[in-house]
Amino acid sequence: MTEFHFDLADDGIATITWDCADKSMNVLSMEGAQELNDHIDRVLSDDAIKGAVITSGKPDFAAGMDLNILAGMKENGAEGVFEGVMSLHHILRKIERAGMDPKTNKGGKPIAAALPGTALGIGLELPLSCHRIFAADNPKAKIGLPEIKVGIFPGSGGTTRLVRKMGLMGASQYLLQGKMVDPKGAKGAGIIDEVVGDPVAAAREWVANAKDGDIVKPWDAKGYRMPGGGPYHPAGFMNFVGANAMVHGQTQGVYPAAKAMLSAVYEGALVDFDTAIRIEARWFTNVIMNPSSGNMIRSLFINKEALEKGAVRPQDVPDQRVKKVGIMGAGMMGAGIAYVSANAGIEVVLIDQKQDAADKGKSYSEGILDKGIKRKKVTEEKKSEVLGRITATTEYSALEGCDLIVEAVFEDMSIKAEVTKKVLEVVPDDCIFASNTSTLPITELAKASDKPDQFIGIHFFSPVDKMLLVEIIKGKETGDRAVAKALDYARQIRKTPIVVNDARFFYANRCIIPYINEGARMVTEGVEPALVENAAKMLGMPLGPLQLTDETSIDLGVKIAKATKAAMGNAYPADAKPVDDLLFWMHDQGRDGRKANAGFYEYSDTGKRLGLWQGLRDKYPQVDEQPEVTQVQHRLMMSQVLEAVRALEDGVLMDIREGDVGAILGWGFAPWSGGPLSWLDIIGAAKAVEICDDLTEKFGERFTCPALLRDMAAKGDTFYGRFGQSAKAA
């Protein structure tokens, strides 16, 4: 299918229009790249053609490359990847040199890019190879190179061109952080050249009047010097040292793409441009062949997008978009749910026992919107519209007409049951009732409803306005319409959903709590708290277990421990006692975490985290012989991944894609790995069994290897090989 269309006007200026007819946004395939190459050859070989404008037939320019291309390249090994990438380099370099004489830099034909909207990834790398970039004055458009966020880096010349255009420090936030900006921001940064009302018209005018000197890139001109200095320039040297330190500080050395990109920049800065792009291609190949990149692409792009588009939605249920939602409880969670709902255009009724509490819950939305206004991301009109959708009240009668209820009251079975019954007296018969519980079994909560098929769990993560994941929990009697309603609602509020079966702690907390507990348990054993925290960060975890406990609050951990012990009775694990003793002691000391300005960490009066609390070391003196970092890491990692395997084994997880995506978005599980099940595929089931057996012998039955994992080791299986046919690796 044609991706690029060619049109030659009477004035001799060609227009090459990128328009993938079967997609909402343009993405580049190898077939499309060949079409572009053929059109460029025509421009350069036909004396009647003066130059060209490359633009889009869609509101946006391009979203990037079809990532399935990378999978195809990998089938032929590293050589196949390198050759495929270099073929793209040759096309873009052909555009850049435009037929000019290699010695005099004269005689080339001007080629400009006209961007109507968003230009990301290859959608910016292609314009960067053109001689001038014009963008429409579209504040909603995003321009950038976000590849680092999915485990790769710009490998079609974007890395080399942006650094040579802006210098290392100027380009670093766009390359190393994947920062995206609007057209005016891109012009201000020097990424693009012009922001205009009609980019195609402006580009054509420029092409008509361009001279030889206008189309020579700085790095192709004699005497070129990199902005800010190269590696052996005094100032440039410091920039490279600083960038290296920044990358290591942010990634702890576990993200291959960041290190590879910086290597490509450093080595490329020492040589001519054509050699530099070959170096870029080699490092890009190195990253693509690393399992980390494939796993990140699979989990954070392919599988995440599939889940957002309804991969696990019941297909025979009609559209269940929410029109009016009632939210029971205006505390931190309820207030956050109210904001994301109203911001998505949904009418909201926010109910609490007291009007002051309901009003305070609504004011949470006002605070977020006011911050947006200060950052010029929100208008006063937008603020008024969002707040106008929220009715804060104590009156249950306001729930009339709601098609979804989200209950977010205190984590107590009796209180939730009472609220459920009162709500069902008011709402329509077909209203879906959802509980935002984080630990209580949905099947038990549904007993308060006379319509258990319309009862479901929607577990939000805090803070609701920032966390991307929602965990949807099916009770034993939950029907398909309730599941579809929850999924359609998640899509409306722009969250990534996973659907799991009911069990205590569901999926996310089932994995998070053992991680937190293992960290605390090591403290009670005399392991240096800083060793525990740093070992976790060296694994790529955004927060160590002690800091994570502070953030979620220690008193919450105490409540969960007491409720779990009451529910499990004699089945409550005996090895939990040291952890419970530590948390209960901390709670009794008033050290309930960040919200109390005191927890495992010390905090300033303004809430800034200062360092680990010395009282931990006084209460639990450090043993003289500290464990190896690897052992600490194995304990922290296995405490999470074994629960993920057990969740799959028990049928709580129904799709391994949800296990990986949910782990990364829910609690930040080592994103470089692609998730807990992807991590097990990296190390192999046999190695995982070996680690489990060692930890079980030394630390107890909580590390017992699941039968599923042992069976996979015996058969040489991988999780995505056995369970992932619907989500093949990138």
XYZ file of C-alpha atoms in Angstrom:
730
model
C 0.000 0.000 0.000
C 1.347 3.418 -0.980
C 2.614 5.573 1.892
C 4.231 8.464 0.001
C 2.507 10.307 -2.847
C 4.302 12.445 -5.439
C 2.935 15.589 -7.066
C 4.808 17.982 -9.382
C 3.449 21.505 -9.778
C 3.907 23.782 -12.793
C 6.502 25.835 -10.905
C 8.821 22.811 -10.794
C 8.475 22.193 -7.064
C 7.491 18.666 -6.070
C 5.365 17.792 -3.072
C 5.941 14.427 -1.408
C 2.984 13.677 0.847
C 3.233 11.054 3.582
C -0.196 9.479 4.041
C -0.668 5.949 5.372
C -4.259 5.381 4.341
C -4.937 2.529 6.765
C -3.612 4.288 9.882
C -4.708 7.271 11.982
C -1.092 8.508 12.088
C 1.793 7.983 9.705
C 4.356 5.341 10.632
C 7.275 4.331 8.458
C 7.579 0.829 7.012
C 10.463 -0.466 4.904
C 8.157 -0.404 1.869
C 7.353 3.215 2.613
C 11.045 4.013 2.986
C 11.665 2.580 -0.483
C 8.841 4.699 -1.911
C 10.391 7.800 -0.337
C 13.775 6.842 -1.770
C 12.287 6.470 -5.266
C 10.615 9.888 -5.031
C 13.854 11.522 -3.879
C 15.705 9.894 -6.777
C 13.148 11.394 -9.143
C 13.567 14.852 -7.619
C 17.351 14.715 -7.898
C 17.525 13.195 -11.393
C 14.911 15.337 -13.165
C 16.342 18.685 -14.287
C 12.812 20.099 -14.524
C 12.346 19.728 -10.769
C 13.760 22.602 -8.703
C 13.266 21.081 -5.261
C 10.724 19.408 -3.003
C 8.548 19.773 0.055
C 7.899 16.742 2.250
C 4.645 16.988 4.197
C 1.749 14.906 5.521
C -1.745 14.217 4.292
C -2.913 13.894 7.903
C -3.338 16.444 10.711
C -0.046 15.187 12.172
C 3.232 14.501 10.392
C 4.261 11.140 11.830
C 4.242 9.107 15.040
C 7.442 7.184 14.308
C 8.502 3.884 12.817
C 6.447 0.716 12.582
C 8.104 -1.232 15.388
C 7.319 -4.500 13.642
C 10.136 -3.508 11.264
C 12.602 -4.027 14.092
C 11.230 -7.502 14.740
C 11.717 -8.315 11.063
C 15.271 -6.998 11.099
C 16.141 -9.078 14.180
C 15.178 -12.272 12.383
C 18.372 -11.841 10.337
C 20.533 -11.171 13.382
C 22.737 -8.180 14.113
C 23.844 -7.937 10.497
C 20.211 -7.694 9.365
C 19.498 -4.922 11.874
C 22.609 -2.971 10.897
C 21.908 -3.231 7.177
C 18.277 -2.250 7.648
C 19.197 0.802 9.712
C 21.920 1.831 7.278
C 19.432 1.672 4.407
C 17.410 4.357 6.204
C 20.580 6.364 6.836
C 21.387 6.280 3.106
C 17.945 7.656 2.205
C 18.100 10.476 4.746
C 21.691 11.306 3.818
C 20.613 11.436 0.157
C 17.982 14.029 1.118
C 20.533 15.966 3.120
C 23.195 16.071 0.397
C 20.500 16.603 -2.277
C 22.784 15.901 -5.214
C 25.330 18.615 -4.416
C 28.944 18.300 -5.532
C 30.914 16.637 -2.699
C 33.857 19.022 -3.112
C 32.160 22.365 -3.678
C 28.843 21.726 -1.876
C 27.074 23.302 -4.853
C 24.423 22.172 -7.287
C 22.074 20.539 -4.787
C 18.291 20.861 -4.761
C 16.505 22.336 -1.732
C 14.212 19.983 0.193
C 12.090 21.356 3.019
C 9.819 19.676 5.562
C 6.348 21.035 6.339
C 4.892 19.685 9.598
C 1.141 20.187 10.130
C 1.212 18.689 13.632
C 2.980 16.135 15.802
C 6.366 14.826 14.612
C 7.954 12.116 16.758
C 10.749 9.597 16.264
C 11.429 9.029 12.579
C 8.785 11.716 12.099
C 11.411 14.177 13.322
C 14.515 12.369 12.083
C 13.265 12.732 8.497
C 12.714 16.515 8.803
C 16.118 16.880 10.492
C 17.694 15.563 7.286
C 15.864 18.222 5.245
C 17.331 21.662 4.684
C 14.678 23.651 6.509
C 11.808 22.678 8.795
C 8.517 24.576 8.849
C 5.847 23.704 11.431
C 2.248 24.833 11.761
C 1.402 27.067 14.715
C -0.356 24.198 16.457
C 0.052 24.303 20.274
C -1.317 20.761 20.621
C 1.395 19.309 18.394
C 4.334 17.507 19.978
C 7.815 17.472 18.492
C 10.555 15.254 19.834
C 12.529 12.024 19.945
C 10.934 9.920 22.720
C 12.533 6.590 21.761
C 14.488 6.377 25.047
C 11.175 5.857 26.860
C 10.622 2.520 25.164
C 14.166 1.214 25.530
C 15.837 2.375 22.309
C 17.279 5.652 21.009
C 16.948 7.640 17.759
C 18.853 5.420 15.369
C 18.090 6.947 11.964
C 20.422 9.898 12.315
C 18.380 11.781 14.897
C 20.976 11.332 17.618
C 23.918 12.462 15.501
C 22.081 15.345 13.790
C 20.530 16.783 16.947
C 23.841 16.808 18.821
C 25.662 18.407 15.880
C 22.860 20.941 15.543
C 22.459 21.862 19.227
C 25.510 20.548 21.058
C 25.517 17.794 23.669
C 23.981 19.776 26.523
C 21.366 21.379 24.306
C 20.312 18.034 22.867
C 20.552 15.963 26.053
C 17.070 16.648 27.429
C 15.503 15.646 24.116
C 17.662 12.549 23.640
C 18.286 11.276 27.180
C 14.914 12.234 28.648
C 12.738 12.006 25.541
C 11.379 15.508 26.139
C 8.664 16.622 23.716
C 7.727 20.250 23.060
C 5.205 22.202 21.023
C 6.298 23.882 17.749
C 7.156 27.215 19.368
C 9.197 25.418 22.005
C 10.957 23.432 19.284
C 11.795 26.625 17.395
C 13.042 28.287 20.558
C 15.290 25.311 21.245
C 16.643 25.325 17.689
C 15.180 21.973 16.664
C 13.052 23.430 13.845
C 13.377 26.645 11.858
C 9.967 28.289 11.429
C 6.486 28.268 12.990
C 3.940 29.570 10.485
C 0.254 29.524 9.678
C 0.644 27.539 6.455
C 3.822 25.423 6.572
C 3.409 23.975 3.064
C 3.063 27.414 1.451
C 6.007 28.764 3.451
C 8.133 25.739 2.578
C 7.351 26.046 -1.129
C 8.275 29.726 -1.094
C 11.565 28.945 0.635
C 12.396 26.146 -1.830
C 11.692 28.493 -4.754
C 14.222 31.023 -3.460
C 16.867 28.865 -1.765
C 20.522 29.270 -2.794
C 23.400 26.821 -2.664
C 24.556 28.117 0.701
C 21.099 27.708 2.228
C 21.102 23.936 1.887
C 24.555 23.030 3.197
C 24.327 21.624 6.717
C 26.815 23.102 9.208
C 28.514 19.721 9.704
C 29.106 19.444 5.952
C 30.687 22.902 5.758
C 34.396 23.494 6.135
C 35.505 24.472 9.629
C 32.473 23.052 11.465
C 32.730 22.983 15.263
C 30.219 21.295 17.540
C 28.236 23.787 19.669
C 29.571 23.661 23.214
C 32.704 21.863 22.116
C 33.645 18.300 21.248
C 35.090 15.674 23.596
C 38.605 17.133 23.538
C 37.586 20.763 23.808
C 37.987 22.019 27.427
C 34.318 22.971 27.741
C 33.122 20.033 25.673
C 35.111 17.614 27.805
C 33.254 18.780 30.907
C 29.929 18.444 29.097
C 30.641 14.814 28.237
C 31.808 14.045 31.783
C 28.651 15.681 33.147
C 26.384 13.856 30.719
C 27.958 10.526 31.637
C 27.410 11.214 35.344
C 23.822 12.319 34.687
C 23.020 9.174 32.713
C 24.458 6.890 35.372
C 22.714 8.802 38.149
C 19.353 8.517 36.419
C 19.644 4.927 35.189
C 21.990 3.245 37.696
C 23.578 1.678 34.626
C 20.703 -0.748 33.977
C 19.230 0.865 30.844
C 21.323 -0.218 27.821
C 19.871 2.416 25.473
C 21.051 5.421 27.471
C 24.633 4.149 27.690
C 24.674 3.135 24.024
C 23.341 6.497 22.882
C 25.946 8.408 24.865
C 28.647 6.140 23.412
C 27.354 6.856 19.899
C 27.429 10.596 20.587
C 30.926 10.534 22.094
C 32.504 8.336 19.427
C 30.620 10.085 16.632
C 31.862 13.474 17.777
C 35.440 12.359 17.088
C 34.912 11.619 13.399
C 33.295 12.984 10.232
C 29.506 12.892 9.832
C 29.286 9.878 7.526
C 31.399 7.800 9.890
C 29.366 9.098 12.846
C 26.077 7.776 11.459
C 27.660 4.358 10.927
C 28.737 4.438 14.569
C 25.195 5.434 15.534
C 23.834 2.514 13.516
C 26.228 0.071 15.197
C 25.236 1.196 18.713
C 21.572 1.136 17.709
C 22.053 -2.442 16.521
C 23.695 -3.267 19.845
C 20.606 -1.985 21.692
C 18.109 -3.719 19.424
C 19.882 -7.058 19.923
C 19.805 -6.595 23.717
C 16.723 -8.384 25.157
C 16.004 -5.335 27.319
C 15.032 -3.201 24.334
C 12.749 -5.852 22.880
C 11.066 -6.352 26.236
C 10.581 -2.623 26.809
C 9.131 -2.133 23.330
C 6.841 -5.110 23.836
C 5.573 -4.034 27.270
C 5.650 -0.241 27.128
C 4.536 0.214 23.535
C 2.959 -2.798 21.859
C 1.241 -4.456 24.831
C 0.376 -1.221 26.627
C -1.261 0.105 23.476
C -3.120 -3.169 22.937
C -4.537 -3.096 26.470
C -5.585 0.528 26.064
C -7.399 -0.352 22.845
C -9.392 -3.119 24.507
C -7.375 -6.289 23.912
C -9.101 -8.019 26.853
C -12.522 -6.340 26.525
C -15.568 -8.615 26.051
C -16.198 -8.216 22.338
C -19.948 -8.817 22.277
C -20.825 -5.976 24.676
C -21.873 -2.644 23.107
C -20.226 0.692 23.935
C -20.331 1.328 27.688
C -18.870 4.823 27.892
C -19.713 6.554 31.164
C -21.977 9.613 31.115
C -22.434 10.247 34.838
C -20.319 8.798 37.624
C -21.013 8.864 41.337
C -17.970 8.780 43.618
C -18.510 7.733 47.213
C -15.912 9.268 49.487
C -14.132 12.569 48.906
C -10.813 11.664 50.476
C -7.514 11.616 48.600
C -8.534 8.744 46.310
C -12.116 9.870 45.727
C -11.005 13.424 45.011
C -8.445 12.188 42.487
C -10.995 9.957 40.759
C -13.404 12.907 40.588
C -10.749 15.052 38.900
C -9.731 12.567 36.206
C -13.391 11.832 35.474
C -14.450 15.475 35.178
C -11.336 16.270 33.166
C -12.431 13.558 30.697
C -15.780 15.271 30.212
C -17.826 13.030 32.523
C -20.473 14.463 34.872
C -19.401 13.744 38.478
C -21.285 13.520 41.769
C -18.816 13.536 44.678
C -20.396 12.421 47.947
C -19.105 12.458 51.504
C -20.692 12.369 54.944
C -20.088 16.061 55.567
C -20.405 18.927 53.110
C -17.045 20.372 54.177
C -15.352 17.091 53.266
C -17.133 16.938 49.907
C -16.151 20.551 49.141
C -12.556 19.813 50.137
C -12.564 16.895 47.716
C -13.730 19.165 44.898
C -11.086 21.748 45.812
C -8.445 19.102 45.048
C -9.430 19.404 41.378
C -9.262 23.173 41.641
C -5.718 22.941 42.993
C -4.554 20.752 40.111
C -6.171 23.063 37.561
C -4.626 26.155 39.180
C -1.179 24.558 38.847
C -1.974 23.909 35.189
C -2.890 27.560 34.697
C 0.416 28.666 36.224
C 2.236 26.391 33.786
C 0.088 27.684 30.916
C -1.249 24.168 30.285
C -4.822 25.019 31.360
C -7.038 28.014 30.629
C -9.498 29.666 33.007
C -12.257 28.492 30.685
C -11.055 24.879 30.945
C -10.909 25.166 34.733
C -14.465 26.461 34.867
C -15.699 23.637 32.619
C -14.047 20.889 34.673
C -15.196 22.232 38.045
C -18.667 22.770 36.620
C -18.937 19.024 36.008
C -18.361 18.171 39.701
C -21.253 18.308 42.165
C -19.967 18.004 45.752
C -22.764 16.969 48.106
C -23.918 14.772 50.969
C -27.205 13.900 49.275
C -27.501 10.397 47.825
C -30.438 11.586 45.718
C -27.901 13.361 43.483
C -26.840 9.910 42.245
C -30.001 9.532 40.201
C -29.080 8.867 36.577
C -25.566 7.600 37.308
C -24.455 4.728 35.103
C -21.312 4.047 37.160
C -20.546 4.279 40.873
C -16.982 4.237 42.190
C -16.900 3.610 45.928
C -13.784 4.964 47.644
C -14.653 4.942 51.339
C -12.652 3.562 54.272
C -11.221 0.040 53.866
C -13.776 -1.677 56.073
C -16.164 -4.396 54.885
C -19.115 -3.207 56.988
C -18.783 0.448 55.993
C -18.488 -0.465 52.317
C -21.515 -2.751 52.583
C -23.624 -0.019 54.166
C -22.659 2.493 51.447
C -23.364 -0.072 48.711
C -26.900 -0.729 49.945
C -27.735 2.975 50.305
C -26.441 3.722 46.791
C -28.414 0.884 45.173
C -31.641 2.332 46.548
C -31.132 5.434 44.386
C -29.284 4.533 41.178
C -30.870 2.999 38.048
C -31.207 -0.801 37.896
C -28.528 -1.087 35.209
C -25.924 1.033 37.052
C -22.527 -0.662 37.455
C -21.080 -0.507 40.975
C -17.284 -0.475 41.371
C -15.212 -0.538 44.540
C -11.823 1.144 44.682
C -10.625 -1.239 47.386
C -6.942 -2.099 47.270
C -7.070 -5.323 49.305
C -10.607 -6.517 50.147
C -11.968 -9.398 48.012
C -14.498 -8.191 45.448
C -16.581 -11.357 45.731
C -17.138 -10.657 49.431
C -17.921 -6.985 48.848
C -20.417 -7.935 46.132
C -22.547 -9.748 48.730
C -23.907 -6.340 49.752
C -25.417 -5.981 46.274
C -28.499 -7.712 44.913
C -26.861 -7.553 41.480
C -23.405 -9.169 41.907
C -23.075 -9.439 38.114
C -22.979 -5.605 38.058
C -20.358 -5.384 40.837
C -16.648 -5.007 40.008
C -13.395 -3.690 41.434
C -11.566 -0.680 39.957
C -8.333 -0.232 41.897
C -6.733 3.162 41.289
C -3.175 3.970 42.301
C -2.163 7.102 44.185
C -1.903 9.891 43.160
C -4.756 9.154 40.763
C -4.064 12.094 38.448
C -0.487 10.931 37.842
C -0.522 7.126 37.997
C -1.271 5.513 34.636
C -2.594 2.141 35.764
C -6.022 0.948 36.906
C -6.484 -2.631 38.072
C -9.932 -4.019 37.252
C -10.980 -6.972 39.411
C -13.608 -9.532 38.458
C -15.557 -11.120 41.307
C -16.855 -14.665 40.905
C -20.193 -13.382 39.592
C -19.023 -10.225 37.775
C -20.600 -10.081 34.320
C -19.164 -9.057 30.974
C -21.067 -5.751 30.897
C -19.432 -4.683 34.158
C -15.990 -5.558 32.751
C -16.712 -3.655 29.532
C -17.987 -0.667 31.536
C -14.818 -0.549 33.630
C -12.587 -0.863 30.573
C -14.450 1.785 28.593
C -14.291 4.096 31.624
C -10.529 3.516 31.931
C -10.140 4.448 28.289
C -12.206 7.622 28.781
C -9.985 8.797 31.636
C -6.839 7.796 29.698
C -5.615 5.073 32.019
C -4.030 1.765 31.082
C -6.196 -1.077 32.418
C -5.420 -4.617 33.421
C -8.157 -7.135 34.258
C -7.518 -9.760 36.937
C -9.549 -12.341 38.808
C -10.459 -11.868 42.449
C -8.041 -12.873 45.211
C -6.753 -11.170 48.337
C -4.477 -8.285 47.282
C -5.432 -8.941 43.621
C -2.269 -8.686 41.478
C -0.398 -5.444 42.148
C -0.487 -5.459 45.943
C 0.161 -9.195 45.918
C 3.594 -8.355 44.438
C 4.246 -4.988 46.089
C 3.694 -6.097 49.687
C 6.302 -8.918 49.624
C 8.826 -6.454 48.135
C 8.181 -3.971 50.935
C 8.221 -6.712 53.552
C 11.486 -8.230 52.311
C 13.206 -4.873 52.602
C 11.905 -4.369 56.121
C 12.783 -7.953 57.066
C 16.413 -7.400 56.049
C 16.571 -4.337 58.295
C 15.456 -6.485 61.246
C 18.214 -8.968 60.344
C 20.845 -6.262 60.713
C 21.352 -5.507 57.026
C 22.415 -1.892 56.509
C 19.262 0.021 55.402
C 21.251 1.950 52.791
C 22.401 -1.357 51.266
C 18.780 -2.475 50.949
C 17.707 0.777 49.285
C 20.653 1.073 46.923
C 20.509 -2.574 45.886
C 16.913 -1.985 44.792
C 17.802 1.124 42.820
C 20.669 -0.708 41.131
C 18.041 -3.156 39.876
C 16.202 -0.278 38.244
C 13.468 0.056 40.864
C 12.473 3.743 41.118
C 12.052 3.465 44.901
C 13.697 1.215 47.418
C 11.315 -0.782 49.651
C 11.807 1.503 52.647
C 11.163 4.683 50.682
C 8.152 3.050 49.014
C 6.767 2.232 52.474
C 7.190 5.867 53.496
C 5.395 7.039 50.374
C 2.430 4.684 50.820
C 2.399 5.321 54.614
C 3.385 2.987 57.419
C 0.003 3.202 59.151
C -1.558 1.764 55.974
C 0.865 -1.144 56.213
C -0.181 -1.668 59.840
C -3.879 -1.686 58.889
C -3.280 -4.153 56.053
C -1.253 -6.445 58.320
C -3.949 -6.462 61.031
C -6.774 -7.026 58.518
C -4.865 -9.817 56.772
C -4.056 -11.549 60.047
C -7.706 -11.365 61.100
C -8.856 -12.783 57.771
C -6.257 -15.556 57.503
C -6.206 -16.653 61.143
C -3.815 -19.543 61.706
C -2.824 -19.463 58.032
C -1.097 -16.101 58.537
C 2.616 -16.700 57.800
C 4.775 -16.966 60.908
C 7.749 -15.319 59.183
C 5.733 -12.077 58.925
C 6.205 -11.382 62.655
C 9.568 -9.537 62.409
C 8.162 -7.223 59.726
C 4.950 -6.623 61.678
C 6.943 -5.874 64.820
C 9.027 -3.295 62.942
C 6.030 -1.575 61.322
C 3.980 -1.566 64.539
C 6.951 -0.102 66.422
C 7.407 2.613 63.794
C 3.676 3.385 63.955
C 3.791 3.622 67.756
C 6.707 6.062 67.407
C 4.516 8.268 65.206
C 6.740 7.581 62.223
C 4.037 6.885 59.663
C 6.029 7.954 56.603
C 6.256 11.035 54.420
C 2.801 12.310 55.392
C 3.984 12.450 59.030
C 7.371 13.912 58.056
C 8.924 10.913 59.784
C 9.327 7.326 58.719
C 12.196 5.136 57.587
C 13.629 8.436 56.348
C 14.130 11.797 58.024
C 12.379 14.803 56.441
C 12.819 18.568 56.625
C 10.040 20.879 57.784
C 9.119 21.361 54.116
C 8.861 17.599 53.519
C 12.182 17.127 51.739
C 13.640 13.668 52.246
C 17.008 13.994 54.025
C 18.341 10.516 54.736
C 17.630 7.237 56.481
C 16.563 7.539 60.102
C 19.366 6.695 62.538
C 16.858 5.113 64.897
C 16.651 2.099 62.586
C 20.303 1.329 63.133
C 19.938 1.843 66.887
C 16.946 -0.511 67.089
C 18.457 -3.098 64.754
C 22.287 -2.958 64.964
C 24.070 -3.861 61.745
C 25.748 -7.247 61.583
C 29.489 -7.147 61.082
C 29.415 -9.184 57.882
C 26.973 -7.599 55.457
C 25.482 -9.715 52.642
C 26.637 -9.420 49.055
C 24.684 -6.937 46.951
C 23.649 -9.741 44.602
C 22.025 -11.678 47.434
C 20.061 -8.603 48.555
C 18.971 -8.038 44.965
C 17.876 -11.643 44.530
C 15.726 -11.405 47.653
C 14.106 -8.159 46.524
C 13.554 -9.312 42.959
C 12.301 -12.801 43.735
C 9.897 -11.545 46.384
C 8.051 -9.802 43.533
C 8.461 -12.071 40.511
C 7.508 -15.270 42.339
C 4.186 -13.692 43.272
C 3.674 -12.749 39.632
C 4.256 -16.388 38.658
C 1.904 -17.602 41.398
C -0.738 -15.104 40.245
C -0.500 -16.606 36.754
C -0.475 -20.128 38.166
C -3.566 -19.422 40.317
C -5.517 -17.799 37.485
C -5.492 -14.320 39.020
C -3.534 -13.148 35.990
C -5.292 -14.138 32.788
C -2.862 -12.560 30.322
C 0.882 -12.237 30.827
C 0.856 -8.907 29.024
C -1.147 -7.526 31.943
C 1.351 -8.959 34.407
C 4.256 -7.076 32.863
C 2.509 -3.826 31.948
C 0.739 -3.709 35.318
C 3.990 -4.195 37.228
C 5.823 -1.394 35.418
C 2.968 1.124 35.555
C 1.647 0.085 38.976
C 4.758 0.126 41.136
C 7.616 0.831 38.748
C 9.014 -2.679 38.494
C 12.409 -2.388 36.735
C 11.146 -0.960 33.417
C 14.367 -1.937 31.623
C 13.376 -5.599 32.042
C 9.925 -5.310 30.464
C 8.264 -6.559 33.660
C 8.610 -9.517 36.058
C 7.715 -12.254 33.571
C 9.910 -10.693 30.888
C 12.753 -10.523 33.426
C 12.398 -14.236 34.085
C 12.613 -14.819 30.337
C 15.862 -12.805 30.254
C 17.597 -14.851 32.949
C 15.895 -18.113 31.960
C 13.637 -20.379 34.000
C 16.512 -22.694 34.930
C 18.515 -19.845 36.490
C 15.406 -18.612 38.299
C 14.863 -22.073 39.807
C 18.500 -22.157 40.921
C 18.092 -18.774 42.662
C 14.817 -19.875 44.282
C 16.331 -23.065 45.680
C 19.284 -21.166 47.120
C 17.066 -18.524 48.744
C 14.651 -21.152 50.093
C 17.496 -23.013 51.770
C 18.865 -19.823 53.344
C 15.752 -17.761 54.076
C 12.681 -19.940 54.106
C 9.644 -21.236 52.282
C 8.463 -17.869 50.945
C 11.032 -18.359 48.167
C 9.787 -21.859 47.260
C 9.853 -22.249 43.508
C 6.335 -22.432 41.980
C 5.574 -25.683 40.187
C 4.907 -23.769 36.967
C 8.382 -22.230 36.964
C 10.053 -25.551 37.729
C 8.122 -27.215 34.894
C 9.178 -24.458 32.481
C 12.811 -24.923 33.495
C 12.580 -28.647 32.842
C 11.093 -28.062 29.378
C 13.258 -25.080 28.453
C 10.184 -22.868 28.062
C 9.861 -19.094 28.321
C 6.772 -17.229 29.516
C 6.223 -15.462 26.224
C 6.942 -18.662 24.362
C 4.364 -20.635 26.326
C 1.748 -17.965 27.133
C 2.475 -15.020 24.886
C 1.289 -15.984 21.422
C -1.029 -12.989 21.459
C 1.862 -10.692 22.307
C 4.967 -11.726 20.399
C 8.256 -10.142 21.363
C 9.347 -7.054 19.473
